[in-house]
Amino acid sequence: MKQNTTEITNSIPLSNSSVSRRIDEMVEDVEKQLIAHLQVKQFALQLDKSTLRDNEALLLAYVRFNNEGPKEEVLFARSLTTDTKGETIFNEVATYFKENNIPLKNIIVCAADGAPSMTGGYKVGFSRVSQILSKARNRLDIVKRGDLRLSLTSIEPNIKKLVEKHQPPGSH
């Protein structure tokens, strides 16, 4: 039995609360997928500070990473409630990363726009990110961990898949 398209459309609840809830669920799902990628992949972080009406400062964070090709996504938009100093900006980013279990060591490049407040924020606040990254690189133990290329990546090879790929057919 085929139903009339109008009947099907009319049977879908489209109240304001239903639509809002579905949009919120989609946003949450997309954010979870993005966070899952950032938890295990290296990425570039771009920060931009904007001023809204009423002199409210907004921090926008964008990420670029490779997932079956280059991707660029908005990570978050947060109000800066106190000031726009480098330490405040760093704390906002660090808090978001901590809340979502994203390791700071996954940041391979961190950049800010050319505005004077952001340039200062980059130099002051994100010098801490640079310190964290350099400490992580200095802890590499190439002798214990093997090949340098494997030591520089956080991606674990799928050994089972590699073994199966190289087995002759019928030898399973």
C-alpha angles and dihedrals in degrees: 000000000000118000123217112260090232091055091051092048092047091051092060111094108239104171117142091255093049093050092044092049092050092048090049090050091051092048091049091049093050091048091049091051092049092047090049089056093047092049091064107022135067116245146173118248122212120188127198128179118206131182118224129196114296089037093279113160117222124194115208120193122196126185131203120198142149118259110153086326134350116315131188120194138169105248099189147328115217134175115240101223100184114027141319098248120138094252091053092049091048091049092052091051094043091049092052091047092048093048090053099038094242110154114231087218088071090071107098097173130018121192138171134196119268097257111126094240092051093044089055089044090053093049096045107030100032095046080080090058089050090051091051092048095047091049090052091050092048091055094062111125103199093177094058098035100045128221116037092230091058091046092057096053131070092205113108115216116241097240095183092054092047092050093048091048092058099042116103114247114273096022096101 
